[in-house]
Short mmCIF file of C-alpha atoms and ligand atoms in Angstrom, two decimals:
data_model
loop_
_atom_site.label_atom_id
_atom_site.label_comp_id
_atom_site.label_asym_id
_atom_site.label_seq_id
_atom_site.Cartn_x
_atom_site.Cartn_y
_atom_site.Cartn_z
CA MET A 1 -9.91 10.90 -1.72
CA ARG A 2 -7.42 13.00 -3.65
CA PRO A 3 -6.65 11.25 -6.95
CA ARG A 4 -3.76 12.33 -9.18
CA ARG A 5 -2.07 11.27 -12.40
CA PHE A 6 1.74 11.30 -12.15
CA ARG A 7 3.00 12.05 -15.64
CA PRO A 8 6.31 11.47 -17.37
CA THR A 9 8.90 14.13 -16.62
CA GLY A 10 12.18 15.34 -17.97
CA PRO A 11 15.35 14.40 -16.08
CA LEU A 12 15.46 14.91 -12.32
CA LYS A 13 18.23 17.35 -11.56
CA GLY A 14 19.44 19.24 -8.52
CA ARG A 15 19.70 18.64 -4.79
CA LEU A 16 17.10 17.67 -2.23
CA ARG A 17 16.91 16.96 1.46
CA VAL A 18 14.48 14.28 2.48
CA PRO A 19 12.61 14.64 5.80
CA GLY A 20 13.76 13.15 9.08
CA ASP A 21 13.80 9.42 9.65
CA LYS A 22 10.37 8.17 10.70
CA SER A 23 11.61 5.37 12.97
CA ILE A 24 14.10 7.64 14.73
CA SER A 25 11.53 10.45 15.06
CA HIS A 26 9.02 8.21 16.87
CA ARG A 27 11.69 7.00 19.27
CA ALA A 28 13.04 10.51 19.87
CA ILE A 29 9.61 11.75 20.99
CA MET A 30 8.89 8.69 23.14
CA LEU A 31 12.23 8.59 24.95
CA SER A 32 12.27 12.37 25.43
CA ALA A 33 8.82 12.07 26.98
CA LEU A 34 10.22 9.54 29.46
CA ALA A 35 13.31 11.53 30.42
CA VAL A 36 13.03 14.02 33.30
CA GLY A 37 13.80 17.47 31.92
CA GLU A 38 14.01 19.13 28.53
CA SER A 39 15.10 17.36 25.33
CA ARG A 40 15.44 19.18 22.01
CA ILE A 41 14.97 17.45 18.69
CA SER A 42 15.96 18.92 15.33
CA GLY A 43 15.16 17.40 11.96
CA LEU A 44 12.08 15.62 13.33
CA LEU A 45 9.78 14.17 10.68
CA GLU A 46 6.58 16.19 10.85
CA GLY A 47 4.48 13.50 9.18
CA GLU A 48 1.11 12.34 10.47
CA ASP A 49 2.52 9.14 11.98
CA VAL A 50 5.00 10.99 14.17
CA LEU A 51 2.42 13.62 15.06
CA ALA A 52 0.20 10.77 16.32
CA THR A 53 3.03 9.69 18.64
CA ALA A 54 3.52 13.29 19.81
CA ALA A 55 -0.19 13.69 20.54
CA ALA A 56 -0.25 10.40 22.50
CA MET A 57 2.73 11.43 24.64
CA ARG A 58 1.07 14.80 25.33
CA SER A 59 -2.11 13.08 26.41
CA MET A 60 -0.04 11.13 28.94
CA GLY A 61 1.54 14.18 30.53
CA ALA A 62 4.63 15.12 28.47
CA HIS A 63 5.03 18.63 27.09
CA VAL A 64 5.77 18.34 23.39
CA GLU A 65 6.04 21.55 21.41
CA ARG A 66 7.33 22.71 18.08
CA GLN A 67 9.28 25.94 18.09
CA ARG A 68 9.24 28.46 15.27
CA ASP A 69 12.67 27.38 14.02
CA GLY A 70 11.42 23.80 13.61
CA THR A 71 13.09 22.43 16.76
CA TRP A 72 10.85 20.26 18.90
CA VAL A 73 11.13 20.70 22.66
CA VAL A 74 9.97 17.88 24.89
CA ASN A 75 9.68 18.00 28.67
CA GLY A 76 9.40 14.45 29.89
CA VAL A 77 7.67 13.00 32.92
CA GLY A 78 10.09 10.22 33.87
CA VAL A 79 9.90 6.45 33.43
CA GLY A 80 6.91 5.15 35.37
CA ALA A 81 5.19 8.53 35.62
CA LEU A 82 3.04 8.60 32.48
CA LEU A 83 -0.49 9.76 33.21
CA GLN A 84 -3.70 7.96 32.36
CA PRO A 85 -4.85 9.25 28.93
CA GLU A 86 -8.39 10.63 29.10
CA ALA A 87 -9.41 9.79 25.53
CA PRO A 88 -8.61 6.88 23.19
CA LEU A 89 -5.15 7.11 21.62
CA ASP A 90 -5.70 7.71 17.91
CA MET A 91 -2.83 6.07 16.10
CA GLY A 92 -4.06 7.01 12.61
CA ASN A 93 -2.16 4.92 10.06
CA SER A 94 0.86 4.26 12.25
CA GLY A 95 1.88 0.72 13.18
CA THR A 96 5.08 1.98 14.78
CA SER A 97 3.22 4.36 17.14
CA THR A 98 0.80 1.60 18.08
CA ARG A 99 3.23 -1.21 18.76
CA LEU A 100 5.89 0.87 20.50
CA LEU A 101 3.36 2.69 22.69
CA MET A 102 1.67 -0.58 23.61
CA GLY A 103 5.08 -1.63 24.91
CA LEU A 104 5.64 1.59 26.78
CA LEU A 105 2.24 1.44 28.46
CA ALA A 106 2.42 -2.28 29.23
CA SER A 107 4.52 -1.63 32.34
CA HIS A 108 2.66 1.49 33.53
CA PRO A 109 -0.42 1.31 35.80
CA LEU A 110 -2.67 2.74 33.08
CA GLN A 111 -5.49 1.75 30.86
CA ALA A 112 -5.57 2.98 27.28
CA THR A 113 -7.72 2.38 24.23
CA PHE A 114 -5.89 2.27 20.89
CA VAL A 115 -7.77 3.14 17.71
CA GLY A 116 -6.60 3.62 14.13
CA ASP A 117 -7.67 4.05 10.53
CA ALA A 118 -9.02 1.29 8.27
CA SER A 119 -5.52 0.18 7.23
CA LEU A 120 -4.12 0.01 10.77
CA SER A 121 -7.26 -1.74 12.02
CA LYS A 122 -6.47 -4.67 9.72
CA ARG A 123 -2.91 -5.16 10.97
CA PRO A 124 -1.91 -7.92 13.40
CA MET A 125 -1.15 -6.83 16.97
CA GLY A 126 -0.90 -10.38 18.35
CA ARG A 127 2.85 -10.23 17.84
CA VAL A 128 3.12 -7.58 20.58
CA ILE A 129 0.16 -8.73 22.66
CA GLU A 130 1.85 -12.12 23.19
CA PRO A 131 5.11 -10.91 24.84
CA LEU A 132 3.44 -7.98 26.63
CA SER A 133 0.89 -10.38 28.15
CA GLN A 134 3.78 -12.51 29.40
CA MET A 135 5.02 -9.35 31.13
CA GLY A 136 1.64 -9.00 32.84
CA ALA A 137 -0.27 -6.59 30.61
CA ASP A 138 -3.91 -7.35 29.94
CA VAL A 139 -5.10 -6.69 26.39
CA THR A 140 -8.61 -6.95 25.04
CA ALA A 141 -8.35 -6.74 21.28
CA SER A 142 -10.79 -6.92 18.39
CA VAL A 143 -11.16 -10.19 16.47
CA GLY A 144 -7.82 -11.48 15.18
CA GLY A 145 -5.78 -9.42 17.67
CA ARG A 146 -6.56 -6.15 15.94
CA LEU A 147 -7.46 -2.54 16.76
CA PRO A 148 -9.48 -1.12 18.43
CA LEU A 149 -8.00 -2.62 21.58
CA ILE A 150 -7.82 -1.85 25.28
CA LEU A 151 -4.54 -2.33 27.12
CA ARG A 152 -4.20 -2.41 30.89
CA GLY A 153 -0.59 -2.11 31.97
CA ALA A 154 0.95 -4.19 34.76
CA SER A 155 2.54 -2.69 37.85
CA PRO A 156 4.97 -4.12 38.57
CA ALA A 157 5.49 -5.86 35.24
CA VAL A 158 7.40 -9.13 35.01
CA PRO A 159 10.76 -9.24 33.19
CA ILE A 160 10.91 -11.79 30.38
CA SER A 161 13.39 -13.26 27.97
CA TYR A 162 11.69 -13.41 24.58
CA ARG A 163 12.87 -14.89 21.31
CA LEU A 164 11.35 -12.99 18.38
CA PRO A 165 9.30 -15.32 16.16
CA VAL A 166 9.21 -12.67 13.37
CA ALA A 167 11.99 -10.29 12.35
CA SER A 168 10.37 -7.12 13.66
CA ALA A 169 11.99 -4.02 15.10
CA GLN A 170 8.58 -2.92 16.32
CA VAL A 171 8.12 -6.04 18.44
CA LYS A 172 11.71 -5.83 19.73
CA SER A 173 11.25 -2.17 20.61
CA ALA A 174 7.89 -2.72 22.31
CA ILE A 175 9.47 -5.25 24.68
CA LEU A 176 12.54 -3.08 25.38
CA LEU A 177 10.33 -0.06 26.12
CA ALA A 178 8.19 -2.16 28.46
CA GLY A 179 11.43 -3.31 30.11
CA LEU A 180 12.34 0.26 31.10
CA ASN A 181 9.73 0.27 33.88
CA THR A 182 9.99 -3.42 34.79
CA PRO A 183 12.07 -4.54 37.78
CA GLY A 184 15.04 -6.70 36.79
CA ARG A 185 16.35 -7.33 33.30
CA THR A 186 14.27 -7.79 30.17
CA THR A 187 15.84 -9.64 27.25
CA VAL A 188 14.97 -9.85 23.57
CA ILE A 189 16.63 -12.55 21.49
CA GLU A 190 16.80 -11.54 17.85
CA PRO A 191 17.84 -14.31 15.45
CA VAL A 192 17.64 -12.00 12.41
CA PRO A 193 18.91 -8.45 12.94
CA THR A 194 16.42 -5.62 12.41
CA ARG A 195 16.82 -1.85 12.64
CA ASP A 196 18.64 -0.97 15.84
CA HIS A 197 17.54 2.63 16.43
CA SER A 198 15.91 1.76 19.76
CA GLU A 199 19.09 0.21 21.11
CA ARG A 200 21.22 3.16 19.99
CA MET A 201 18.86 5.77 21.34
CA LEU A 202 18.14 4.01 24.63
CA ARG A 203 21.88 3.96 25.29
CA GLY A 204 22.12 7.62 24.28
CA PHE A 205 19.46 8.46 26.90
CA GLY A 206 21.47 6.60 29.54
CA ALA A 207 19.58 3.30 29.77
CA ASP A 208 21.59 0.29 30.89
CA LEU A 209 21.39 -1.80 27.70
CA SER A 210 23.69 -4.53 26.45
CA VAL A 211 23.86 -6.29 23.10
CA ASP A 212 25.67 -9.62 22.77
CA VAL A 213 26.13 -11.13 19.35
CA GLU A 214 26.35 -14.93 19.32
CA ALA A 215 28.45 -16.95 16.87
CA ASP A 216 25.50 -17.45 14.48
CA GLY A 217 24.70 -13.73 14.45
CA THR A 218 21.81 -13.95 16.93
CA ARG A 219 21.60 -10.77 18.98
CA VAL A 220 20.77 -10.88 22.68
CA ILE A 221 19.59 -7.48 23.84
CA THR A 222 19.05 -6.82 27.53
CA VAL A 223 17.70 -3.69 29.17
CA ALA A 224 17.74 -2.99 32.91
CA GLY A 225 14.48 -1.91 34.51
CA ASP A 226 13.70 1.02 36.79
CA ALA A 227 15.60 3.10 34.26
CA GLU A 228 16.27 6.79 34.62
CA LEU A 229 16.58 8.51 31.28
CA ARG A 230 18.49 11.78 30.87
CA PRO A 231 17.23 14.43 28.44
CA GLN A 232 19.14 14.73 25.17
CA LEU A 233 19.80 16.91 22.14
CA ILE A 234 18.88 14.85 19.10
CA ASP A 235 19.53 15.55 15.46
CA VAL A 236 17.42 13.23 13.30
CA PRO A 237 19.09 12.14 10.04
CA GLY A 238 17.19 12.02 6.74
CA ASP A 239 15.05 8.96 6.14
CA PRO A 240 16.62 6.38 3.79
CA SER A 241 13.13 4.99 3.16
CA SER A 242 12.00 8.38 1.83
CA ALA A 243 15.26 8.83 -0.09
CA ALA A 244 14.59 5.51 -1.84
CA PHE A 245 11.79 7.04 -3.96
CA PHE A 246 14.16 9.63 -5.35
CA LEU A 247 16.98 7.10 -5.73
CA VAL A 248 14.78 4.97 -7.96
CA ALA A 249 13.32 7.99 -9.79
CA GLY A 250 16.85 9.21 -10.53
CA LEU A 251 17.92 5.78 -11.76
CA ILE A 252 14.98 5.20 -14.12
CA VAL A 253 14.31 8.66 -15.62
CA PRO A 254 16.80 9.22 -18.46
CA GLY A 255 19.26 12.08 -17.98
CA SER A 256 18.71 12.38 -14.22
CA ASP A 257 21.52 13.46 -11.91
CA LEU A 258 20.52 14.19 -8.31
CA VAL A 259 22.11 14.67 -4.93
CA ILE A 260 20.05 13.58 -1.93
CA GLU A 261 21.50 15.17 1.18
CA ASN A 262 21.88 13.84 4.71
CA VAL A 263 20.57 10.29 4.18
CA GLY A 264 20.78 7.91 7.15
CA LEU A 265 22.90 4.90 6.24
CA ASN A 266 22.58 2.70 9.30
CA ALA A 267 23.53 -0.79 8.06
CA THR A 268 20.21 -2.15 9.32
CA ARG A 269 18.41 0.19 6.88
CA ALA A 270 20.66 0.48 3.83
CA GLY A 271 19.87 -2.77 1.98
CA VAL A 272 18.12 -1.00 -0.89
CA ILE A 273 21.30 0.86 -1.85
CA GLU A 274 23.23 -2.39 -2.00
CA VAL A 275 20.56 -4.01 -4.17
CA LEU A 276 20.18 -1.04 -6.54
CA ARG A 277 23.96 -0.94 -6.97
CA ALA A 278 24.01 -4.67 -7.67
CA MET A 279 21.43 -3.98 -10.41
CA GLY A 280 23.87 -1.51 -11.97
CA GLY A 281 22.60 1.68 -10.35
CA SER A 282 25.04 4.54 -10.04
CA ILE A 283 24.76 5.68 -6.42
CA GLU A 284 27.75 7.46 -4.97
CA GLU A 285 28.28 8.34 -1.30
CA LEU A 286 29.61 11.80 -0.64
CA GLY A 287 30.95 12.90 2.75
CA ARG A 288 30.12 10.08 5.15
CA ARG A 289 29.69 11.48 8.66
CA GLU A 290 27.72 10.94 11.85
CA VAL A 291 24.44 12.66 12.77
CA GLY A 292 22.58 11.87 15.99
CA GLY A 293 24.66 8.75 16.57
CA GLU A 294 23.82 7.38 13.10
CA PRO A 295 25.99 7.22 9.94
CA VAL A 296 24.82 9.55 7.15
CA ALA A 297 26.05 10.68 3.72
CA ASP A 298 24.85 12.64 0.72
CA LEU A 299 23.95 10.32 -2.15
CA ARG A 300 24.53 11.20 -5.81
CA VAL A 301 22.33 9.17 -8.11
CA ARG A 302 22.50 9.14 -11.90
CA HIS A 303 20.31 7.54 -14.53
CA SER A 304 21.57 3.98 -15.09
CA THR A 305 20.84 0.90 -17.12
CA LEU A 306 19.52 -1.56 -14.55
CA SER A 307 19.64 -5.36 -14.73
CA GLY A 308 17.30 -7.74 -12.95
CA ILE A 309 18.69 -9.79 -10.07
CA GLU A 310 17.69 -12.35 -7.50
CA VAL A 311 17.45 -10.40 -4.27
CA ASP A 312 18.99 -12.23 -1.31
CA PRO A 313 16.11 -12.75 1.19
CA ALA A 314 18.62 -12.19 4.02
CA LEU A 315 18.65 -8.51 3.00
CA ALA A 316 14.88 -8.16 3.49
CA PRO A 317 14.89 -6.75 7.05
CA SER A 318 17.39 -4.03 6.03
CA MET A 319 15.10 -2.82 3.22
CA ILE A 320 11.68 -4.02 4.30
CA ASP A 321 9.92 -0.72 3.51
CA GLU A 322 11.74 -0.23 0.19
CA PHE A 323 10.38 -3.24 -1.73
CA PRO A 324 7.47 -1.38 -3.34
CA VAL A 325 9.83 1.08 -5.00
CA LEU A 326 12.41 -1.61 -5.72
CA PHE A 327 9.67 -3.42 -7.67
CA VAL A 328 9.30 -0.27 -9.78
CA ALA A 329 13.06 -0.24 -10.50
CA ALA A 330 12.81 -3.92 -11.44
CA ALA A 331 9.92 -3.20 -13.82
CA LEU A 332 12.24 -0.90 -15.81
CA ALA A 333 15.32 -3.16 -15.66
CA GLN A 334 16.68 -5.58 -18.25
CA GLY A 335 15.77 -9.17 -17.44
CA THR A 336 14.02 -10.68 -14.47
CA THR A 337 14.12 -9.75 -10.81
CA ILE A 338 13.09 -12.35 -8.26
CA THR A 339 12.26 -11.53 -4.66
CA THR A 340 11.51 -14.14 -2.00
CA GLY A 341 11.07 -14.34 1.76
CA LEU A 342 8.83 -11.27 1.88
CA GLU A 343 5.80 -12.66 3.76
CA GLU A 344 5.98 -9.67 6.13
CA LEU A 345 5.11 -7.34 3.25
CA ARG A 346 1.59 -8.74 3.33
CA VAL A 347 0.94 -7.20 6.78
CA LYS A 348 2.27 -3.68 6.21
CA GLU A 349 0.01 -0.64 5.64
CA SER A 350 -1.41 -2.78 2.83
CA ASP A 351 -0.62 -6.22 1.40
CA ARG A 352 2.32 -4.80 -0.52
CA ILE A 353 2.90 -7.96 -2.57
CA ALA A 354 -0.65 -8.15 -3.94
CA VAL A 355 -1.17 -4.40 -4.20
CA MET A 356 2.12 -3.75 -6.05
CA ALA A 357 1.52 -6.72 -8.37
CA ALA A 358 -1.87 -5.30 -9.36
CA ALA A 359 -0.60 -1.72 -9.63
CA LEU A 360 2.43 -2.58 -11.78
CA GLN A 361 0.36 -4.85 -14.02
CA ALA A 362 -2.11 -2.00 -14.50
CA ALA A 363 0.83 0.20 -15.54
CA GLY A 364 1.92 -2.33 -18.16
CA ALA A 365 4.65 -4.25 -16.29
CA ARG A 366 4.99 -8.03 -16.43
CA VAL A 367 4.71 -9.32 -12.88
CA GLU A 368 4.09 -12.70 -11.27
CA GLU A 369 2.81 -12.81 -7.74
CA ARG A 370 4.02 -15.59 -5.45
CA ALA A 371 3.24 -16.29 -1.82
CA ASP A 372 6.43 -14.67 -0.57
CA GLY A 373 7.45 -12.19 -3.24
CA LEU A 374 7.22 -11.03 -6.84
CA GLY A 375 8.89 -12.10 -10.06
CA ILE A 376 9.21 -9.08 -12.35
CA HIS A 377 10.19 -9.19 -16.03
CA GLY A 378 11.66 -5.77 -16.73
CA SER A 379 10.97 -3.59 -19.74
CA GLY A 380 14.68 -3.25 -20.54
CA GLY A 381 14.53 0.49 -19.98
CA ASP A 382 11.51 1.12 -22.23
CA LEU A 383 8.86 3.32 -20.66
CA LEU A 384 5.91 1.51 -19.11
CA THR A 385 2.63 2.09 -20.91
CA GLY A 386 1.05 3.74 -17.87
CA THR A 387 -2.44 3.22 -16.52
CA GLU A 388 -5.89 3.64 -17.97
CA ALA A 389 -7.75 2.76 -14.79
CA THR A 390 -6.91 4.26 -11.43
CA VAL A 391 -4.44 2.36 -9.24
CA GLU A 392 -5.71 1.52 -5.76
CA THR A 393 -3.26 2.46 -3.03
CA HIS A 394 -5.20 1.05 -0.04
CA LEU A 395 -4.25 3.88 2.37
CA ASP A 396 -0.58 2.99 1.88
CA HIS A 397 1.82 5.94 1.52
CA ARG A 398 4.60 3.80 0.07
CA ILE A 399 2.35 2.36 -2.63
CA ALA A 400 1.27 5.89 -3.56
CA MET A 401 4.84 7.20 -3.81
CA SER A 402 6.14 4.09 -5.60
CA MET A 403 3.46 4.32 -8.26
CA ALA A 404 4.08 8.07 -8.57
CA VAL A 405 7.69 7.16 -9.42
CA ALA A 406 6.46 4.55 -11.91
CA GLY A 407 4.39 7.30 -13.55
CA LEU A 408 7.55 9.31 -14.27
CA ALA A 409 8.87 6.46 -16.41
CA SER A 410 5.64 5.75 -18.30
CA ARG A 411 4.08 7.03 -21.51
CA ALA A 412 0.57 7.82 -20.32
CA GLY A 413 1.35 8.48 -16.66
CA VAL A 414 0.03 6.57 -13.66
CA GLU A 415 -3.20 7.61 -11.99
CA ILE A 416 -3.46 6.82 -8.29
CA ASP A 417 -6.67 6.96 -6.31
CA ASP A 418 -5.48 8.96 -3.32
CA THR A 419 -2.38 11.01 -2.55
CA ARG A 420 -3.44 11.89 1.01
CA PRO A 421 -1.65 8.95 2.73
CA ILE A 422 1.69 10.34 1.51
CA ALA A 423 1.46 12.82 4.39
CA THR A 424 1.96 10.02 6.92
CA SER A 425 5.69 9.86 6.16
CA PHE A 426 6.65 12.44 3.50
CA PRO A 427 4.33 15.47 3.37
CA ALA A 428 6.60 17.41 0.96
CA PHE A 429 6.98 14.56 -1.56
CA GLU A 430 4.86 16.05 -4.32
CA THR A 431 6.35 19.54 -3.95
CA MET A 432 9.90 18.19 -4.04
CA LEU A 433 9.16 16.07 -7.06
CA ALA A 434 7.67 19.04 -8.92
CA GLN A 435 10.75 21.14 -8.12
CA LEU A 436 13.21 18.53 -9.33
CA ALA A 437 11.34 17.36 -12.39
CA PRO A 438 8.73 19.56 -14.04
CA GLU A 439 6.11 17.44 -15.82
CA GLU A 440 6.77 17.17 -19.56
CA ASP A 441 3.48 18.88 -20.45
CA ALA A 442 4.63 21.88 -18.47
CA LEU A 443 8.11 22.06 -20.04
C1 S3P B 501 9.69 0.06 11.95
C2 S3P B 501 9.89 -1.28 11.73
C3 S3P B 501 9.41 -1.99 10.54
C4 S3P B 501 9.05 -1.03 9.42
C5 S3P B 501 8.25 0.14 9.90
C6 S3P B 501 9.01 0.91 10.96
C7 S3P B 501 10.18 0.67 13.19
O1 S3P B 501 8.26 -2.73 10.88
O2 S3P B 501 8.34 -1.71 8.40
O3 S3P B 501 7.95 1.02 8.83
O4 S3P B 501 10.25 1.92 13.28
O5 S3P B 501 10.53 -0.08 14.11
P1 S3P B 501 8.36 -4.22 11.52
O6 S3P B 501 9.03 -4.11 12.81
O7 S3P B 501 6.93 -4.66 11.67
O8 S3P B 501 9.10 -5.04 10.51
#
């Protein structure tokens, strides 16, 4: 364990560039590994989660290499031609690697064992096992549909039409990836839209994929099987989920004025910006453009007086990973913030409702935990007291970074039990924070 106290700082000033988008990075490696020929990826997130995906694709025959200039070069094997991995696939902390790769393998004649860390081994895999079993895959999982599990792919797999019972881009993507090597057409019906990076990138690689939007907003996504993917040049935009920590830090630390460059603003990911603005946050978009088929902009964020709000649960899928840090913003706002409809947060890298409630209470915030969200009575801009005891982060990178941000706006600082999980999605977080905002002791 690597504990650390995050102390109050002076204003955050300057410019930063957050690392590549985690969701897009996983997909870029996987699809490149399925295309015949050489793909080149720039801006890839080199976090542990994505490296787990890269290692898995290598163990199934793809050549995946980082060049000196930071470009990743992938030579793919072709859809249907993945090789049997010789050792268990170690997914580390990464739910995205696990669920998407289970999909990919479900329609290949392979057997693979999936293992992960203590956090990942508690997370439910039944949500992908169910549709992939309908497609013919055979999965033997640990109690409760958890890791470690053994998956035997089907050849040929059976195309299905599947209505998602939970709003999950991981489940959607698992089925679409399985559909690539399945004869016929595989359909996912998505009543509540979730991040659409898989759809965009599959099209970019030349898959035959259609999206029909019904009158009530339901999306019907169909992919044709026996796909042939063409290698691509991919530029990965900055991760809005990583940017969110600096957005909130800039908003709550007095005197801050920051520019976060190259942030992905795909509408299925940008909910947190909308909510922070509705709370009174000054977040300005500079130079909207397109990178790698995704909208991006630089974001200027300035310290702001925030007000509590009721967050529309319909926005949840577009900011599902940003709630921990939104709770921190709410803890510093004037008045009460209410969040509802967040049951999914309980099955992320940790139970983010319970863990954030305990962590914020330990830091002096007034928080009520409910089954599907938190009610937070903000401090009205006053600093939080900070923690005496150490906050438990439960192997959850986003809890660690959120509470680090809370520490910046506290009197005594916030001590977290372990900073190591931060490397799963944002290895340079602590260095960037130190550059932008020297700790007050050090001023
Ligand atoms: C992801 C989807 C989301 C998100 C996760 C990444 C993806 O999970 O929380 O960090 O890349 O598809 P769910 O699909 O389980 O909501």
